[in-house]
mmCIF file of C-alpha atoms in Angstrom:
data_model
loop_
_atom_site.group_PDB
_atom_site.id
_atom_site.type_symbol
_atom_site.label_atom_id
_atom_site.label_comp_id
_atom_site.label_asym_id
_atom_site.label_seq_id
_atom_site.Cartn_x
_atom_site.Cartn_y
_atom_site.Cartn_z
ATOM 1 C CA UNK A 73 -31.166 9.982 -17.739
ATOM 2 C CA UNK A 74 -29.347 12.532 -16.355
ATOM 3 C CA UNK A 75 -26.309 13.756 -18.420
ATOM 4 C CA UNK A 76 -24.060 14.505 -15.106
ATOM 5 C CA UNK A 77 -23.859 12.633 -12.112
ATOM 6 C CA UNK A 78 -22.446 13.523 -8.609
ATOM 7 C CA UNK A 79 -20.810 10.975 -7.032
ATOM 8 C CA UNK A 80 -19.568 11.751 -3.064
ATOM 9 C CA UNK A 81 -17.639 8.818 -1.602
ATOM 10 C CA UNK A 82 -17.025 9.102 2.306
ATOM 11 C CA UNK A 83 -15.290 6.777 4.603
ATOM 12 C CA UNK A 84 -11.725 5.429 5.641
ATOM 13 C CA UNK A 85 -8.705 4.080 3.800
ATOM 14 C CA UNK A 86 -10.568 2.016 1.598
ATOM 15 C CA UNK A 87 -12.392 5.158 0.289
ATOM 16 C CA UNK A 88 -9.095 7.520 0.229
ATOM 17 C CA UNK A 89 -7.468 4.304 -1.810
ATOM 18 C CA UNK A 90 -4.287 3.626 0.187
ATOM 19 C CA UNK A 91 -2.760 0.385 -1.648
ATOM 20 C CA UNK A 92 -3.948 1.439 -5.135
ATOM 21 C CA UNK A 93 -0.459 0.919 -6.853
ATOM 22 C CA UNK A 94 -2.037 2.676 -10.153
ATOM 23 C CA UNK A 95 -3.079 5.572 -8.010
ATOM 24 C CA UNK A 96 -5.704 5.808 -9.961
ATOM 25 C CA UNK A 97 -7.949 6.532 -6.520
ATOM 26 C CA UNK A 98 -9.057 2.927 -5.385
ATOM 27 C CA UNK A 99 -12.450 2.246 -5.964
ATOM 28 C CA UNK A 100 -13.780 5.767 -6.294
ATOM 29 C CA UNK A 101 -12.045 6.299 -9.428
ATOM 30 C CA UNK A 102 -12.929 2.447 -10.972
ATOM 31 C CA UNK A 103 -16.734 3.814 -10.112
ATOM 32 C CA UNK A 104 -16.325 7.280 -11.727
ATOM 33 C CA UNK A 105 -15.399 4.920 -15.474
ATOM 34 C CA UNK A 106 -17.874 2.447 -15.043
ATOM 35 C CA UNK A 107 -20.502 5.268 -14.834
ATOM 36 C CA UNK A 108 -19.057 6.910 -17.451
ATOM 37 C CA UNK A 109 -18.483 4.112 -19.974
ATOM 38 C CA UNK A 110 -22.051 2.599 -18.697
ATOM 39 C CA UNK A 111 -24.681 5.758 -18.983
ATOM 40 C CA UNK A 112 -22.231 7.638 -21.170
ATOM 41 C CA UNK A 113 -22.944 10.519 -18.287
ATOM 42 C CA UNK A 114 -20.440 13.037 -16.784
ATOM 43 C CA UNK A 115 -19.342 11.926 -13.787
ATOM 44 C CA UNK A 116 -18.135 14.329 -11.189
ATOM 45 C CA UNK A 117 -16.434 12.794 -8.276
ATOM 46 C CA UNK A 118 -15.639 13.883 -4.612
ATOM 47 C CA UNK A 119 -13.456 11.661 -2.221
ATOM 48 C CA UNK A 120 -13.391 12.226 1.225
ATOM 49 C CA UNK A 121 -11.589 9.451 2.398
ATOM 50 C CA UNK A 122 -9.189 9.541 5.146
ATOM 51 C CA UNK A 123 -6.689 6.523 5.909
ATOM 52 C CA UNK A 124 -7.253 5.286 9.856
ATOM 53 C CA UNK A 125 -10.849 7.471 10.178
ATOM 54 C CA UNK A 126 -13.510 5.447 12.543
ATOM 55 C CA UNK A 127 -16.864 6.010 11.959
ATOM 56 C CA UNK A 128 -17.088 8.821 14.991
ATOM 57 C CA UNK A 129 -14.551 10.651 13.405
ATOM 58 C CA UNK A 130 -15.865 10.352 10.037
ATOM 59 C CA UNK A 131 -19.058 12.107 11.189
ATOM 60 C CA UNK A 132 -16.896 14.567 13.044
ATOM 61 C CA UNK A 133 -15.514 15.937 9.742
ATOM 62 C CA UNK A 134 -18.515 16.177 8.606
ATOM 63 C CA UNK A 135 -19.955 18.432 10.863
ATOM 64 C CA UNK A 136 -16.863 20.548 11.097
ATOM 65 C CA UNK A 137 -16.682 21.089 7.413
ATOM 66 C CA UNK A 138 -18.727 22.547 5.553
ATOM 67 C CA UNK A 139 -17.662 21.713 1.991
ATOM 68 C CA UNK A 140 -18.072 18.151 3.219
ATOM 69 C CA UNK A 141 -21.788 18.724 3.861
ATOM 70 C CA UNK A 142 -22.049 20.650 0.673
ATOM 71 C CA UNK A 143 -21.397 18.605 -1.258
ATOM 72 C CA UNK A 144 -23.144 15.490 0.175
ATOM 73 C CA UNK A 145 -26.089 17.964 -0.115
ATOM 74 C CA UNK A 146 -25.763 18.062 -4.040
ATOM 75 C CA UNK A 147 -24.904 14.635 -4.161
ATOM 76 C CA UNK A 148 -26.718 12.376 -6.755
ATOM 77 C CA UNK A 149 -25.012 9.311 -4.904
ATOM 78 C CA UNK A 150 -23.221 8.976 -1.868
ATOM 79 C CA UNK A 151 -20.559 6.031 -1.354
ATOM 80 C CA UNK A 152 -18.948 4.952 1.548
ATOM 81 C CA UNK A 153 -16.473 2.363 3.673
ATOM 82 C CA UNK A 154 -16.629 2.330 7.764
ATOM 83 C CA UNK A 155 -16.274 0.173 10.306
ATOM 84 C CA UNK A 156 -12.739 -1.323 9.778
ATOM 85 C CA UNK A 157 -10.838 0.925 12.173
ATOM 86 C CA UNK A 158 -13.708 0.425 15.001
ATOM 87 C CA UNK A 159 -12.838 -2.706 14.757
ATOM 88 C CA UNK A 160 -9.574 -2.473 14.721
ATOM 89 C CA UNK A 161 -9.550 -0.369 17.486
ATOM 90 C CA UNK A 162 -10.892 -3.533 19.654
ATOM 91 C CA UNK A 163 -9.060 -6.339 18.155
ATOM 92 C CA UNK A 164 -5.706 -4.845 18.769
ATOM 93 C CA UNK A 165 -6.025 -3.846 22.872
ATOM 94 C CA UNK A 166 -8.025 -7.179 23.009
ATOM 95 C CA UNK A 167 -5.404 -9.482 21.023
ATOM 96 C CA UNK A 168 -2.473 -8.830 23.103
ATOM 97 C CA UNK A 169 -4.169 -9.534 26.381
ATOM 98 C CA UNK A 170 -6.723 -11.825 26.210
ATOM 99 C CA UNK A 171 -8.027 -15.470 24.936
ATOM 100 C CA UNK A 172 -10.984 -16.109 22.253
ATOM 101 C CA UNK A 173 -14.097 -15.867 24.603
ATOM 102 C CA UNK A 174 -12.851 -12.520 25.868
ATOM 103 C CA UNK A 175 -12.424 -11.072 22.452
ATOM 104 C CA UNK A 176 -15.890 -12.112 21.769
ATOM 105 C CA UNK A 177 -17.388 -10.927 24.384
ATOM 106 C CA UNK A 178 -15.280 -7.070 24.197
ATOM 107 C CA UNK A 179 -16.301 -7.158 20.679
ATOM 108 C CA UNK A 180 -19.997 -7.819 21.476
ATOM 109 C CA UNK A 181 -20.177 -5.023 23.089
ATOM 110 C CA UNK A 182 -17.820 -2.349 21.300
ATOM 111 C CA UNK A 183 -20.431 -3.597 18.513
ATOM 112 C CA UNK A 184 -23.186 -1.927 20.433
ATOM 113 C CA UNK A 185 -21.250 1.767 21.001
ATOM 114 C CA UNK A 186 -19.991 1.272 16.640
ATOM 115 C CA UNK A 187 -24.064 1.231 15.858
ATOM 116 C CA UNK A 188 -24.960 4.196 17.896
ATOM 117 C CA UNK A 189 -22.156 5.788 15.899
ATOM 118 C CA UNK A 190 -23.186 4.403 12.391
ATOM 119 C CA UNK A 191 -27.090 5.700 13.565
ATOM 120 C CA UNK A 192 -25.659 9.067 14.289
ATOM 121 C CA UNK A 193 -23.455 9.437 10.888
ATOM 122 C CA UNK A 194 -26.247 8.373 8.611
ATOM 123 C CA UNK A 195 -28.757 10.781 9.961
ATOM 124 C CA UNK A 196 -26.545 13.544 9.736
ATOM 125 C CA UNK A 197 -25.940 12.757 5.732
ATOM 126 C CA UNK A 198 -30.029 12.034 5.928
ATOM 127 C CA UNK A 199 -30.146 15.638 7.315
ATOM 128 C CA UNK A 200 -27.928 17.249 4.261
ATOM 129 C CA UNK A 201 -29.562 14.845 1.717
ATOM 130 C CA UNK A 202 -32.898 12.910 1.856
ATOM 131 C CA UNK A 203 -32.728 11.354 -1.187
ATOM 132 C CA UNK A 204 -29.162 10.215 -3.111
ATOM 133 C CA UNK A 205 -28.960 6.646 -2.336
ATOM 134 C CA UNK A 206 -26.128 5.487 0.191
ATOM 135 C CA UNK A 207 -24.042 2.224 -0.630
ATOM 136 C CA UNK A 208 -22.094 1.241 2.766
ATOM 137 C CA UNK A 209 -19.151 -1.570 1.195
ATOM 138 C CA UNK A 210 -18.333 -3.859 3.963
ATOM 139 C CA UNK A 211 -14.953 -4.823 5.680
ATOM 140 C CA UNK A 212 -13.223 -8.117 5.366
ATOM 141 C CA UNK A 213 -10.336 -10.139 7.188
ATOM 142 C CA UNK A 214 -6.770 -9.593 5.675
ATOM 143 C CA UNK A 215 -5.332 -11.750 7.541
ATOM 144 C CA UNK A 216 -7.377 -14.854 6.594
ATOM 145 C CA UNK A 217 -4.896 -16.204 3.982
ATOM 146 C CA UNK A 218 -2.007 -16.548 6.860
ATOM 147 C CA UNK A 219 -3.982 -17.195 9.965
ATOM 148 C CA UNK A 220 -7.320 -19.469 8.661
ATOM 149 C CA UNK A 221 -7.221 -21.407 11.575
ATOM 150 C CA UNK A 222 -7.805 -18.512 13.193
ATOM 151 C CA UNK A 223 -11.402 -18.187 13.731
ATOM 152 C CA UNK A 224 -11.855 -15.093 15.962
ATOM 153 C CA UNK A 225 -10.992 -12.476 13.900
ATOM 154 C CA UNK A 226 -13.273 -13.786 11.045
ATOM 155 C CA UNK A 227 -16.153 -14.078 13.973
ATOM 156 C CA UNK A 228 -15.287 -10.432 14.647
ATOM 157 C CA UNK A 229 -15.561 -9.301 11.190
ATOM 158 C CA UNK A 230 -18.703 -11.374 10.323
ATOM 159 C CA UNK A 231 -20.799 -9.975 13.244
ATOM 160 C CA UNK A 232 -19.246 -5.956 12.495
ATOM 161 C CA UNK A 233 -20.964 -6.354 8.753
ATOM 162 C CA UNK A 234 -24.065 -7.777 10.687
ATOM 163 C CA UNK A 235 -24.406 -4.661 12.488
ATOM 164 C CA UNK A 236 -23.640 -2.338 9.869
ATOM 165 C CA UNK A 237 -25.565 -4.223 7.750
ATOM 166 C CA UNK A 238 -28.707 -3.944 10.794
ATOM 167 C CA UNK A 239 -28.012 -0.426 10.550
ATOM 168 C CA UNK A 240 -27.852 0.358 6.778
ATOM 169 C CA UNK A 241 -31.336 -1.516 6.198
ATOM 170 C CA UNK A 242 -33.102 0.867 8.631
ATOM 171 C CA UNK A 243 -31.889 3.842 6.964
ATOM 172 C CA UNK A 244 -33.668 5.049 3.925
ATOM 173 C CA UNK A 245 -32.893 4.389 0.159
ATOM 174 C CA UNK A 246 -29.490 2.819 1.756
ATOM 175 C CA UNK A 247 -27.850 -0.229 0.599
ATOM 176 C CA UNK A 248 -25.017 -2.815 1.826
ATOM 177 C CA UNK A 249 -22.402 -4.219 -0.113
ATOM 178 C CA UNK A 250 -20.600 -7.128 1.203
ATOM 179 C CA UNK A 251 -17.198 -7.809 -0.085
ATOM 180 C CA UNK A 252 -16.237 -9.686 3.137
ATOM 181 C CA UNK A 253 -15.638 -13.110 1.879
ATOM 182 C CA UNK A 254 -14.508 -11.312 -1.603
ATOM 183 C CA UNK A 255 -11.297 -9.804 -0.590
ATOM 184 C CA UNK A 256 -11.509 -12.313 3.050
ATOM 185 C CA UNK A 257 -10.664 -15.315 0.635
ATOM 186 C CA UNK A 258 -9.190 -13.857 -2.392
ATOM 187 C CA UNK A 259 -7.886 -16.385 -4.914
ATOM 188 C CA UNK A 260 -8.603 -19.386 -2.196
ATOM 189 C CA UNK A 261 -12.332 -19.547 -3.799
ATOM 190 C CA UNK A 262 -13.451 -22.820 -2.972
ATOM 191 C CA UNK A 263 -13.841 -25.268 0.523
ATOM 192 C CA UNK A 264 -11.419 -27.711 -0.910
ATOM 193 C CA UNK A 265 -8.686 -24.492 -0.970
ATOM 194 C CA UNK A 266 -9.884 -22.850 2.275
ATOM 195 C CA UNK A 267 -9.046 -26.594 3.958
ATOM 196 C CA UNK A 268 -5.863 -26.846 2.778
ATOM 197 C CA UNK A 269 -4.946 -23.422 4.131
ATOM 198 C CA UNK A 270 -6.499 -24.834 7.557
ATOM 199 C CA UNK A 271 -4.693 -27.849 7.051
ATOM 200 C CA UNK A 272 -1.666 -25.813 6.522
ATOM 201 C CA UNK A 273 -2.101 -23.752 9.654
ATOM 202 C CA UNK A 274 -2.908 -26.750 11.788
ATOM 203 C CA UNK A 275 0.374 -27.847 10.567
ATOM 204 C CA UNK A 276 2.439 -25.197 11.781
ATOM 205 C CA UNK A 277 0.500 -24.606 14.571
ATOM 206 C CA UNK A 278 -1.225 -21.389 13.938
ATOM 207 C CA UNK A 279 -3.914 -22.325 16.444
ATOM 208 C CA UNK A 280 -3.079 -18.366 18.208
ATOM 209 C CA UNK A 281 -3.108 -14.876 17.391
ATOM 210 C CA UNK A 282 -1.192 -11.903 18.504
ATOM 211 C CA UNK A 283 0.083 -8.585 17.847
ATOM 212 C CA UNK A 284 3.416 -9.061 17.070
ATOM 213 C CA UNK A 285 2.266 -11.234 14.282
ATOM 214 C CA UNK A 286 -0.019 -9.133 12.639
ATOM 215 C CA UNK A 287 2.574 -6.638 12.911
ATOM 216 C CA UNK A 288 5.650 -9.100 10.979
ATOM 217 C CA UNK A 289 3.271 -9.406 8.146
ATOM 218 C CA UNK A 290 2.171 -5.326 7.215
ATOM 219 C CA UNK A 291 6.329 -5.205 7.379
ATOM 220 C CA UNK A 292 6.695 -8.326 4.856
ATOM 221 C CA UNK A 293 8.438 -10.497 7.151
ATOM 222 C CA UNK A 294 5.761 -13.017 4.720
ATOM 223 C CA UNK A 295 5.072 -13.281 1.414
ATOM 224 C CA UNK A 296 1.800 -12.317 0.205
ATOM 225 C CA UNK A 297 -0.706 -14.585 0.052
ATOM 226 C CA UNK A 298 -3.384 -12.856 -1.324
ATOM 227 C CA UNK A 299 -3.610 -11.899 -5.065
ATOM 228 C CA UNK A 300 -6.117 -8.992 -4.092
ATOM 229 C CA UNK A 301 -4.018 -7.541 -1.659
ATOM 230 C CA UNK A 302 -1.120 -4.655 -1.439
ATOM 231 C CA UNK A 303 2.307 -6.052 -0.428
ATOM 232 C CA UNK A 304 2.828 -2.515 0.379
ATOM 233 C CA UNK A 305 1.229 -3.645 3.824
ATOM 234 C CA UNK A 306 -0.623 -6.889 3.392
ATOM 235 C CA UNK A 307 -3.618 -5.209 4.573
ATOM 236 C CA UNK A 308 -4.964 -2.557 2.093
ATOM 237 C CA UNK A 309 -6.524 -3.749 -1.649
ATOM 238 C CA UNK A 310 -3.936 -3.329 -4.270
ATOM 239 C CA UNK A 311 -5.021 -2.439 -7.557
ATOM 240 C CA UNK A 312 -6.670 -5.880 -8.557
ATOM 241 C CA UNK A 313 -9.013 -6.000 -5.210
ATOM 242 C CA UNK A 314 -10.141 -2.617 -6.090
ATOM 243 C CA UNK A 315 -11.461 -3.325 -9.508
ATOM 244 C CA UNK A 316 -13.555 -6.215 -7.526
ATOM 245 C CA UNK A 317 -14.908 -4.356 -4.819
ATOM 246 C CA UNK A 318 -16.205 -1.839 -7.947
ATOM 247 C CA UNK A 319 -17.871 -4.498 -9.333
ATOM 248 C CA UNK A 320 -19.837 -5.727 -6.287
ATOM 249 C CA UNK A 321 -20.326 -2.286 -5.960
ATOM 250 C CA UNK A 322 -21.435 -1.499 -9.749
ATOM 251 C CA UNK A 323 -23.572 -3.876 -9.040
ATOM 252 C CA UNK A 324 -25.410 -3.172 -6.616
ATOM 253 C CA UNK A 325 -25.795 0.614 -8.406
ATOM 254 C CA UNK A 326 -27.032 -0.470 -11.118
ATOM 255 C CA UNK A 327 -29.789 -2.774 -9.658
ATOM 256 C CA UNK A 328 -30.485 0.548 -7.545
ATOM 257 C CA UNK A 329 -30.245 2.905 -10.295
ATOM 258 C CA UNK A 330 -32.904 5.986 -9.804
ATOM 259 C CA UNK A 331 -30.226 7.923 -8.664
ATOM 260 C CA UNK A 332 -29.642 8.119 -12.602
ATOM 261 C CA UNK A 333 -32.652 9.857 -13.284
ATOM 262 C CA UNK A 334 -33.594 11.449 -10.245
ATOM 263 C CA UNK A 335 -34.219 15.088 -10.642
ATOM 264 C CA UNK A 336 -35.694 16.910 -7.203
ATOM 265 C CA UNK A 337 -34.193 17.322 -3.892
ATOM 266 C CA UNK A 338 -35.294 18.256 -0.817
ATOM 267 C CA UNK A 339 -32.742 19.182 1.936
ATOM 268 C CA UNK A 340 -33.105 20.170 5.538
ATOM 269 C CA UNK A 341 -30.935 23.575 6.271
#
């Protein structure tokens, strides 16, 4: 076992840790002690998360700085969160325009354009580093717990993680970690709770979707209703939803654990 580890986490918010009231770094820093308490290894960490980044502008950085590829090129493993703002990207234009079918089918194909991208970024971290295994977390809904009658968005999310999901399983020594229905649900674990949130949502006739509602609830015009999430801006993980999107992704490190005693690398210059 190797007695230090380096650990390069790429990606978006989720990566950087916005909503992490302990500012303790998100996940990336709940990773770096679980290693380190674990394997009793030093753990050497690198975060290159930026809040907003889509996945074509994650692989921009990358190519513009050099440090970035650096170190992804002495990495031992590489972590990373993308996807959410592509997303995002859609659902916003397409929300305040259109109805359901016409979200699904925009999304359908901005899904196509987001795997080109994902193809492109992964081969250019394949290019710096052959061999330090790459685990992609996915996104989720943050919106479920106030709008679960609301099943576009969830549609939307489900078939984003399918692609990257596509994608990550044709790349090599590359691994997906779903925390969709994780941090989706939160504390509403079961069918029986999910139904009464329906139920609830029926009831007050949250059949529709739009902007301007999204917007009242990331400015706490609502309570929040979901234990794993910031009420800094209802959207982000707070502190709580970070520690569990470690552990799925502990998890999944573990049960894919050469990257603990892997010695050689081979790069391409």
């Amino acid at each position: 076992m190797k007695k230090e580890v380096n650990l390069v986490a790429i990606g978006d918010s989720l990566t950087y840790g916005q909503g992490d009231e302990s500012k303790n770094g998100g996940y990336v820093g709940i990773i770096k002690q679980k290693i380190k308490q674990r394997y009793h290894t030093q753990v050497n960490t690198v975060n290159y998360g930026v809040s907003g980044d889509r996945s074509d502008q994650i692989l921009d950085r990358i190519n513009k700085q050099k440090k970035i590829r650096n170190d992804i090129k002495h990495a031992d493993v590489i972590t990373m969160t993308v996807g959410g703002n592509d997303l995002m990207q859609t659902l916003q234009k397409e929300i305040a325009e259109n109805q359901q079918d016409e979200i699904t089918s925009a999304v359908n194909k901005a899904g196509q354009t987001y795997q080109q991208k994902l193809v492109r970024l992964f081969t250019v971290i394949r290019r710096q580093n052959h061999q330090a295994p790459i685990f992609v977390v996915s996104i989720y809904n943050p919106v479920y717990a106030y709008f679960a009658n609301v099943t576009v968005i969830s549609r939307s999310v489900a078939q984003w993680n399918k692609i990257t999901e596509q994608t990550v399983s044709q790349t090599d020594n590359a691994y997906f970690v779903d925390i969709n229905h994780l941090m989706s649900y939160g504390q509403y674990k079961t069918s029986k709770q999910r139904q009464q949130l329906i139920d609830e949502d029926q009831k007050n006739g949250s059949n529709t979707l739009n902007q301007k509602q999204v917007i009242a609830i990331q400015k706490h015009d609502k309570k929040n209703l979901n234990q794993y999430i910031s009420p800094e801006d209802n959207f982000h993980p707070n502190h709580k939803g970070y520690e569990e999107i470690a552990k799925k992704l502990f998890a999944s490190m573990k049960k894919h654990n050469a990257w603990l005693y892997q010695t050689k690398r081979s790069s391409k210059h």
